[in-house]
Short mmCIF file of C-alpha atoms in Angstrom, two decimals:
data_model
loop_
_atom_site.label_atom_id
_atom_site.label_comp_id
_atom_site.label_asym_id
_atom_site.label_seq_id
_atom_site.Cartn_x
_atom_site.Cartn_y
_atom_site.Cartn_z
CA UNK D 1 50.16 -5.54 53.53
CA UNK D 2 46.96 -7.23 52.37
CA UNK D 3 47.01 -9.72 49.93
CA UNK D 4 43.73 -11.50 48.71
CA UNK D 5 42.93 -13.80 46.45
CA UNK D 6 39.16 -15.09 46.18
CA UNK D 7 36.87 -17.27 44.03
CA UNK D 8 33.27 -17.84 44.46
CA UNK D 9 30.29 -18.92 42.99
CA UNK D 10 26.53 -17.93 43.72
CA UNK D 11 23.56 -18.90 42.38
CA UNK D 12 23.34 -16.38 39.83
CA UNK D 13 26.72 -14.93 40.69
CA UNK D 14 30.40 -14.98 40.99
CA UNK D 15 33.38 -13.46 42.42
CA UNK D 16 36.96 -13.96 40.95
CA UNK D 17 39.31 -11.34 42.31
CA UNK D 18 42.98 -10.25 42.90
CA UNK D 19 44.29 -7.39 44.58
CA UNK D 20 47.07 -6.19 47.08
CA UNK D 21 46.36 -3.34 49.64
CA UNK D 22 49.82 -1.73 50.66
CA UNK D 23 50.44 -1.17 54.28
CA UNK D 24 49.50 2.18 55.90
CA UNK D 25 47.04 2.83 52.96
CA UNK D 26 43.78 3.54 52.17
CA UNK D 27 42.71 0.98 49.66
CA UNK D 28 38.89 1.71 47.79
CA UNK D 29 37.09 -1.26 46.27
CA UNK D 30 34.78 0.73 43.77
CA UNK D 31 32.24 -0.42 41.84
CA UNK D 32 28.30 0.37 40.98
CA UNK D 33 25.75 -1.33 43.45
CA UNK D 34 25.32 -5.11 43.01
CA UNK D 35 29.01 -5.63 41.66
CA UNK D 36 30.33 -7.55 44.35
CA UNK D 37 32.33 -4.86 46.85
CA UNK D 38 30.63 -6.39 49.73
CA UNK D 39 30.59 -9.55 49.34
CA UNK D 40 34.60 -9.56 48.76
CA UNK D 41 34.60 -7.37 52.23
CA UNK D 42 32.77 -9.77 53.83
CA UNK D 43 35.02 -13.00 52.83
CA UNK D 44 38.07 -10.74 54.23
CA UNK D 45 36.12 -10.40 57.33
CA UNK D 46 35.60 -13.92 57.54
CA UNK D 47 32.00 -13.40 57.54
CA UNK D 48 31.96 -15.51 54.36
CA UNK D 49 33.73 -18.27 53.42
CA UNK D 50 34.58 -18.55 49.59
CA UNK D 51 35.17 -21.70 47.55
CA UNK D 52 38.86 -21.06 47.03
CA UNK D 53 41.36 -18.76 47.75
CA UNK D 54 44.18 -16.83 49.57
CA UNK D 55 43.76 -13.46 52.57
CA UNK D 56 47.32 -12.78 54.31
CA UNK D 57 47.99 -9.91 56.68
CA UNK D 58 51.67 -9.55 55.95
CA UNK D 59 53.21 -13.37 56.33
CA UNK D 60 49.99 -14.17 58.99
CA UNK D 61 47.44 -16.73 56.73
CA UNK D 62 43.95 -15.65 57.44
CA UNK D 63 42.62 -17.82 54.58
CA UNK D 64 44.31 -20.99 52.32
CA UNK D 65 41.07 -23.17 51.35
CA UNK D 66 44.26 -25.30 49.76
CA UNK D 67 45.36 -25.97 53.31
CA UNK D 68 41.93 -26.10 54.85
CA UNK D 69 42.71 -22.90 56.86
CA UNK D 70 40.15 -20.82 57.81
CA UNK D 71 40.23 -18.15 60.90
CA UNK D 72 36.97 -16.96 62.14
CA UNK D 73 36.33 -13.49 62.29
CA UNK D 74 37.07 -13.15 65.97
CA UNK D 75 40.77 -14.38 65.21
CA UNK D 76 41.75 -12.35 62.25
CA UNK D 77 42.57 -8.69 64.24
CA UNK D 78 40.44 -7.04 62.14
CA UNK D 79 37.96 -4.30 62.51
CA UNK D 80 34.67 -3.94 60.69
CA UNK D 81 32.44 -0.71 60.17
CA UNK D 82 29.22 -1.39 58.65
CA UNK D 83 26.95 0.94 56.69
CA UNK D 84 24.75 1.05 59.73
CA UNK D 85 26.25 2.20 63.20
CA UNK D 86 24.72 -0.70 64.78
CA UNK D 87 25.30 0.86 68.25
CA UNK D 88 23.95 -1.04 71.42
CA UNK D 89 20.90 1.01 71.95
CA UNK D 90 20.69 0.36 75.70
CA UNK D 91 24.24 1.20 76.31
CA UNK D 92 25.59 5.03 76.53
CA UNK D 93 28.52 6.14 73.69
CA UNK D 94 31.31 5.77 76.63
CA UNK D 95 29.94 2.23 77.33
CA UNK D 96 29.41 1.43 73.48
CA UNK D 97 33.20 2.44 73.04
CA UNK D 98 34.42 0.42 76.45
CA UNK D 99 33.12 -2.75 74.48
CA UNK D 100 35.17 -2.60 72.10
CA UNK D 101 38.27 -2.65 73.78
CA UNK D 102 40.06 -6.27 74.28
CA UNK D 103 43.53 -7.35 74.52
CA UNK D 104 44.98 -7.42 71.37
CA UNK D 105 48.29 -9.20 69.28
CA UNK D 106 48.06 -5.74 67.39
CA UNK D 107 48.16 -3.20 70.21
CA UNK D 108 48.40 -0.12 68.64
CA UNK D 109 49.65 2.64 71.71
CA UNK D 110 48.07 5.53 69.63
CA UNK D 111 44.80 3.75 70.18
CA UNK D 112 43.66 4.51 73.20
CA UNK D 113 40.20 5.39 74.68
CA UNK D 114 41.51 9.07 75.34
CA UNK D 115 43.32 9.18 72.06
CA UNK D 116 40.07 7.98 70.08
CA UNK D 117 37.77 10.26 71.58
CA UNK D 118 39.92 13.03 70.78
CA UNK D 119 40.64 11.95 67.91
CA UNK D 120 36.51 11.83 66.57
CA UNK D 121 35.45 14.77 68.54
CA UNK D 122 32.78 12.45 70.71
CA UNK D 123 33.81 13.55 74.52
CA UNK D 124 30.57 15.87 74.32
CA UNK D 125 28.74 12.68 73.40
CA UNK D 126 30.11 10.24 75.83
CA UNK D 127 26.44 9.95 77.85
CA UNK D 128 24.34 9.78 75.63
CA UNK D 129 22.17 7.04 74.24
CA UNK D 130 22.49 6.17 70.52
CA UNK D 131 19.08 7.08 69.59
CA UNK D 132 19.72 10.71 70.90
CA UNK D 133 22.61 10.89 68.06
CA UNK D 134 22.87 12.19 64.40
CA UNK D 135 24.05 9.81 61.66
CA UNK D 136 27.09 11.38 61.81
CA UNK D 137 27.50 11.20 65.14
CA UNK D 138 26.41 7.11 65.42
CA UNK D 139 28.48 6.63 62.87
CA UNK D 140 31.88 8.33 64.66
CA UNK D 141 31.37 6.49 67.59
CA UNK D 142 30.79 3.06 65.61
CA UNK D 143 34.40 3.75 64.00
CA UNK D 144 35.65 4.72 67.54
CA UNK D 145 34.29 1.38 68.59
CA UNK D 146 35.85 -0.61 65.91
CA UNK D 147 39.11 1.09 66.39
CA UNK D 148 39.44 0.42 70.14
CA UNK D 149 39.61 -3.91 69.44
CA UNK D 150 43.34 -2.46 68.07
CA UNK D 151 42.28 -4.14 64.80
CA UNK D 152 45.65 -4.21 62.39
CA UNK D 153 43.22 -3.54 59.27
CA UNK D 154 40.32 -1.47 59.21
CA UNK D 155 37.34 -2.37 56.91
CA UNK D 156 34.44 0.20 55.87
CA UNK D 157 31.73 -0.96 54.10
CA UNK D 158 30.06 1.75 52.20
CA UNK D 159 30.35 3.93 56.09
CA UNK D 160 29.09 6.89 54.52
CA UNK D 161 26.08 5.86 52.59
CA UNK D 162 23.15 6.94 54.35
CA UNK D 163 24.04 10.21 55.28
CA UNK D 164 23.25 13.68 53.67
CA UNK D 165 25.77 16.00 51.77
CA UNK D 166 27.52 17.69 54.70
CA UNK D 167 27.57 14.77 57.23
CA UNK D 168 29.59 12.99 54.69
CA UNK D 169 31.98 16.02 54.90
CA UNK D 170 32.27 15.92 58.63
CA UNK D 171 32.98 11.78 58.57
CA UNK D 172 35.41 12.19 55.48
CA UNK D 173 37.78 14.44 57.65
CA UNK D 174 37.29 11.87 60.23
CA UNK D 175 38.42 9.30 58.36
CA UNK D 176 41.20 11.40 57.02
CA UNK D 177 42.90 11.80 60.72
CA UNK D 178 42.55 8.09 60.95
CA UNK D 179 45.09 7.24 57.76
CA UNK D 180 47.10 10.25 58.81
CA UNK D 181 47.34 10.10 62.76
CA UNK D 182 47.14 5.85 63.50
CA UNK D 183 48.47 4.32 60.08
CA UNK D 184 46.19 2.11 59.69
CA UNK D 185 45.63 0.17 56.08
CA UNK D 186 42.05 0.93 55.38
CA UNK D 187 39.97 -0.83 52.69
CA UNK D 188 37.09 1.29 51.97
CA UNK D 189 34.41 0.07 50.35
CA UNK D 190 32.53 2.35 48.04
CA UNK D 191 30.45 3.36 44.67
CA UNK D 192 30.89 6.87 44.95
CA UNK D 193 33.52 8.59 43.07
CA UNK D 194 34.14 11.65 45.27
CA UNK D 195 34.59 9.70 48.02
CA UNK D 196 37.18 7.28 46.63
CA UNK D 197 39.69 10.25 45.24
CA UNK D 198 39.20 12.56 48.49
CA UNK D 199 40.35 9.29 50.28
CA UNK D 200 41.92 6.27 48.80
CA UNK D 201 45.87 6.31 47.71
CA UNK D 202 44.81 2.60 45.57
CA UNK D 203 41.56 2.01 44.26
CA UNK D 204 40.39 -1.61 42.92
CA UNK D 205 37.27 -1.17 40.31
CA UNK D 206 35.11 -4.07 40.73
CA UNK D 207 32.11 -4.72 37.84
CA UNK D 208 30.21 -8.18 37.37
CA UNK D 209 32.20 -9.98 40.70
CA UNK D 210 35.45 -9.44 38.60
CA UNK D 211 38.52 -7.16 39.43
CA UNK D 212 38.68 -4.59 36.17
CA UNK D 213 41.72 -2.55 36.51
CA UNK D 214 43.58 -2.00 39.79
CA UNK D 215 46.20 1.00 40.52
CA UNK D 216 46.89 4.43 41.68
CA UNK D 217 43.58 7.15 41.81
CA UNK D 218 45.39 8.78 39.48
CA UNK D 219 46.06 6.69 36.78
CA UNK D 220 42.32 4.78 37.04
CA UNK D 221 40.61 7.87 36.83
CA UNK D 222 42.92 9.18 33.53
CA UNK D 223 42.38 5.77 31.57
CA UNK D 224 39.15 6.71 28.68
CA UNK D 225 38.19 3.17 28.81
CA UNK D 226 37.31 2.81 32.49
CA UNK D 227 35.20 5.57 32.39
CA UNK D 228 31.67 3.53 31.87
CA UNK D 229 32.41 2.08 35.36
CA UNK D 230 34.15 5.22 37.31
CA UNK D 231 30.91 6.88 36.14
CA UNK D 232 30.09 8.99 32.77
CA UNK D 233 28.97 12.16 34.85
CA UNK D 234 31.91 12.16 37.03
CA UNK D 235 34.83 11.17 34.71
CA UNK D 236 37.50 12.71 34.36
CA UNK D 237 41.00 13.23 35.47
CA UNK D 238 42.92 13.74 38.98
CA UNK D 239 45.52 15.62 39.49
CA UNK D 240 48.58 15.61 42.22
CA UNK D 241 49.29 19.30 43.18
CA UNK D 242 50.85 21.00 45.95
CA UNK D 243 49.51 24.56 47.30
CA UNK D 244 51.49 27.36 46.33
CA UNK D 245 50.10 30.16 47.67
CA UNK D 246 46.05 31.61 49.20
CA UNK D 247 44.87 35.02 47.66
CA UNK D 248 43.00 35.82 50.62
CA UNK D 249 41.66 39.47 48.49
CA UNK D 250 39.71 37.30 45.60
CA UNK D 251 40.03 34.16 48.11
CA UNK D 252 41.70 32.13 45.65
CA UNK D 253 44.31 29.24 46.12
CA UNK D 254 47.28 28.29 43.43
CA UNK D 255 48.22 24.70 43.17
CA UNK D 256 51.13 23.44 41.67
CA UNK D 257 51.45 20.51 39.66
CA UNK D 258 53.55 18.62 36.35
CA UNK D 259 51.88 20.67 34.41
CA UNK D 260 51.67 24.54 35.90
CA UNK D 261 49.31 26.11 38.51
CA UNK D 262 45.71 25.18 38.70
CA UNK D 263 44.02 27.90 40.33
CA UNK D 264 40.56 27.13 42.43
CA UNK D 265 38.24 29.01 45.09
CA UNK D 266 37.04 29.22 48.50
CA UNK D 267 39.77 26.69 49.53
CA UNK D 268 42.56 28.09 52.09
CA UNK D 269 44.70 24.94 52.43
CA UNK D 270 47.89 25.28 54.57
CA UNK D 271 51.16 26.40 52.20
CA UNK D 272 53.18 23.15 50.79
CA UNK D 273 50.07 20.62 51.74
CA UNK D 274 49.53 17.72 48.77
CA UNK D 275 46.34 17.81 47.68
CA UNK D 276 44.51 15.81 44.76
CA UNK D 277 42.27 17.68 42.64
CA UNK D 278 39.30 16.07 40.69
CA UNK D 279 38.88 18.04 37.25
CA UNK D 280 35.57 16.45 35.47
CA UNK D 281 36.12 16.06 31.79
CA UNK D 282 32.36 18.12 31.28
CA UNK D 283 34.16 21.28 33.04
CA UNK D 284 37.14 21.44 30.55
CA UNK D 285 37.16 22.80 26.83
CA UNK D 286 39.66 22.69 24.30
CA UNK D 287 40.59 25.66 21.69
CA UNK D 288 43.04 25.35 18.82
CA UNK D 289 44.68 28.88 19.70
CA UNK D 290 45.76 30.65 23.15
CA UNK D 291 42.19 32.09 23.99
CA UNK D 292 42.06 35.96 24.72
CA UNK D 293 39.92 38.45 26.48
CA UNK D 294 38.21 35.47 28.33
CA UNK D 295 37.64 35.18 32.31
CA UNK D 296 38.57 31.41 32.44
CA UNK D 297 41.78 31.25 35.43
CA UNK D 298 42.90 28.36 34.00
CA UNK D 299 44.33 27.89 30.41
CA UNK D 300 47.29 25.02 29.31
CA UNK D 301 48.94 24.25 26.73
CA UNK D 302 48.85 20.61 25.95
CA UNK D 303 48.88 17.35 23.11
CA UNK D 304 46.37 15.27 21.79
CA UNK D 305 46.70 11.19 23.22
CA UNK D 306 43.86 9.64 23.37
CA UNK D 307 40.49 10.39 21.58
CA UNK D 308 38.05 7.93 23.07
CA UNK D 309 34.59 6.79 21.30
CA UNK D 310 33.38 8.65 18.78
CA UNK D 311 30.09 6.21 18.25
CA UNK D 312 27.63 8.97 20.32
CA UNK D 313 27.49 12.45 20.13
CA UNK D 314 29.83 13.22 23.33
CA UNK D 315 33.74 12.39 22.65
CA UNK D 316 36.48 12.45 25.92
CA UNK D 317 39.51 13.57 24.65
CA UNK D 318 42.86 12.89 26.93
CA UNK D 319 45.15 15.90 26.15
CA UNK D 320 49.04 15.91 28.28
CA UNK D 321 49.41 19.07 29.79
CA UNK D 322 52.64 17.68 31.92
CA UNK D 323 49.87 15.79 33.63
CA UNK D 324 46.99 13.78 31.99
CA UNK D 325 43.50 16.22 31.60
CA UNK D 326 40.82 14.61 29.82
CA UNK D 327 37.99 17.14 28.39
CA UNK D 328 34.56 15.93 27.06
CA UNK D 329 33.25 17.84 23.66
CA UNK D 330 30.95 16.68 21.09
CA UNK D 331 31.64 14.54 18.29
CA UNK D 332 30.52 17.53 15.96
CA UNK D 333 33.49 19.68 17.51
CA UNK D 334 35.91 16.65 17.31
CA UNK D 335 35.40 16.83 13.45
CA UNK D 336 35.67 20.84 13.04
CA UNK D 337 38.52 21.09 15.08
CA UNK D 338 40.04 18.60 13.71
CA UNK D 339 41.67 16.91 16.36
CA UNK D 340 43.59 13.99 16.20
CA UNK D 341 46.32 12.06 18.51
CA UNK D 342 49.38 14.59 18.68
CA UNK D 343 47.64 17.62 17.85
CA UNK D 344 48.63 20.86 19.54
CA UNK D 345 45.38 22.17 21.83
CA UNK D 346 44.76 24.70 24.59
CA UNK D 347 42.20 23.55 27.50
CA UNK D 348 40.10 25.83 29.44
CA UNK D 349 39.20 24.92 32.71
CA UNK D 350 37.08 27.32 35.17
CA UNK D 351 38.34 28.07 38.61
CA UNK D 352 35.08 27.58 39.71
CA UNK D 353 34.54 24.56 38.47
CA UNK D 354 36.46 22.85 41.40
CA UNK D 355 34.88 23.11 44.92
CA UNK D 356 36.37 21.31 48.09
CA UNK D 357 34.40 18.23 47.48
CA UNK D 358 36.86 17.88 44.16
CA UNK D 359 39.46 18.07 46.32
CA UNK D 360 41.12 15.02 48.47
CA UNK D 361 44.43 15.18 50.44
#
């Protein structure tokens, strides 16, 4: 487990956080650019020192500025991955990965050179110089690298950042196999949304150098008044399912949640496999009666909690289904439907609304 405490000031600029990263999880720090994410990365690292505070790695003190301890980076086991691969360009992949590995307090006996290559599907790369790779593929080998000091935390700063669309994909599954094969605590460093709920089991907002609400994906992403910094476009709710069954006829898939059976397209997930599903609060509508005749898969019953804002002309509304949905309509509707906290609704949500980029197990 992770445990940091840090407090700095910079010239126009300060960081004052809090936060616990559990073991054997993925932990995001989230926030818009400029709030702070790596700077608070980079004091973990020990790339920084701040003017106070606290890092432990279970009961081992990488940081006390009360006891005037202070490990350099070399001595606190942990791995860094960097927004850039920043590859040796004169070395070869296999000799880029050999560098990495040390002796290590934290061996690790799933991390081996064998084991990692497998692992990130670079064998076919292994003699090649960096400049002959794709982003994607610089950036597999730079994690390969980082993972073969057998560092007992992993830090990713923003890993994904300058690559396209589908590259991100590829590296996302990646990093997947990583939480589920080695069990390593990650802290993963990011502003985008879809990232942190594909990935992260905790997620830390940051905004301003200041910790704003720390907890479960779920539960950040479901709270109205976090939405200015988890992002207008992208708010919304998350919810933990479980696949039920694959139509493999209309190529549909059934997940089942607290709530009933979301049903979603053009994603065959194995039977029984958890999977978090990101429903945007644009994509969902709200009716006063069961709707009829319509070709929306997805219809629940559900009650009024939360009506957030109603100072502009967009309103989210969080409704309880069994699970917490949170639909955005206009303030004009709000007032002709006449909703208000414990009101009786029906939400409407498309099936194809939710792709596999809304989905994260």
């Amino acid at each position: 487990m992770l445990t940091v405490s840090l407090s700095h000031r910079f010239d126009n600029f300060s960081i004052d956080v809090k936060f616990i990263a559990k073991s054997g999880s993925i932990t995001s720090l989230f926030g818009q650019s400029g709030s702070g994410k790596t700077s608070i990365i980079n004091m973990i690292a020990g790339l920084q020192k701040p003017n106070s505070g606290i890092i432990k790695v279970g009961e081992d003190i990488l940081l006390n500025t009360n006891n005037n301890i202070y490990l350099p980076p070399e001595k606190r086991g942990l791995g860094y991955i960097f927004q850039d691969s920043r590859l040796f360009p004169h070395l070869n992949v296999s000799k880029n990965l050999l560098y990495g590995i040390r002796t290590s307090l934290f061996n690790n006996s799933q991390i081996t050179f064998d084991n990692i290559v497998d692992l990130l599907q670079i064998a076919p790369l292994l003699e090649r110089k960096p400049h002959t790779l794709s982003g994607g593929e610089k950036q597999r080998v730079a994690i390969g690298r980082a993972l073969l000091t057998q560092p007992r935390l992993l830090l990713m700063d923003e890993p994904l950042a300058s690559l396209d669309t589908q590259l991100r994909g590829e590296i996302l599954t990646f990093i997947e196999n990583l939480r589920d094969e080695l069990g390593l605590t990650i802290i993963y460093v990011s502003h985008s949304i879809e990232e942190v709920i594909r990935l992260a089991d905790q997620m830390v907002v940051i905004s301003d150098g200041v910790k704003k609400a720390e907890g479960n994906v779920e539960e950040i992403m479901s709270r109205l008044d976090l939405h200015p910094l988890t992002g207008m476009f992208d708010a919304g709710a998350v919810l933990l399912t479980k696949v039920k069954s694959y139509d493999k006829n209309y190529n549909l898939t059934e997940l089942s949640f607290n709530g009933g059976v979301l049903r979603v397209t053009g994603t065959n997930l194995p039977i029984g496999r958890t999977v978090r599903a990101h429903i945007k609060a644009r994509d969902v509508s709200i009716m006063l009666s069961h709707p009829k005749n319509t070709s929306i898969l997805n219809i629940f019953k559900g009650r009024v909690t939360e009506i957030g804002d109603h100072q502009g002309s967009q309103v989210d509304v969080k409704i309880d289904i069994g699970s917490p949905l949170v639909a955005r309509i206009t303030r004009k509707s709000i007032n002709e439907l006449g909703l208000h906290v414990g009101a009786s609704v029906f939400t409407m949500l498309k099936a194809v609304a939710i792709d596999r980029q809304s989905l994260g197990a």
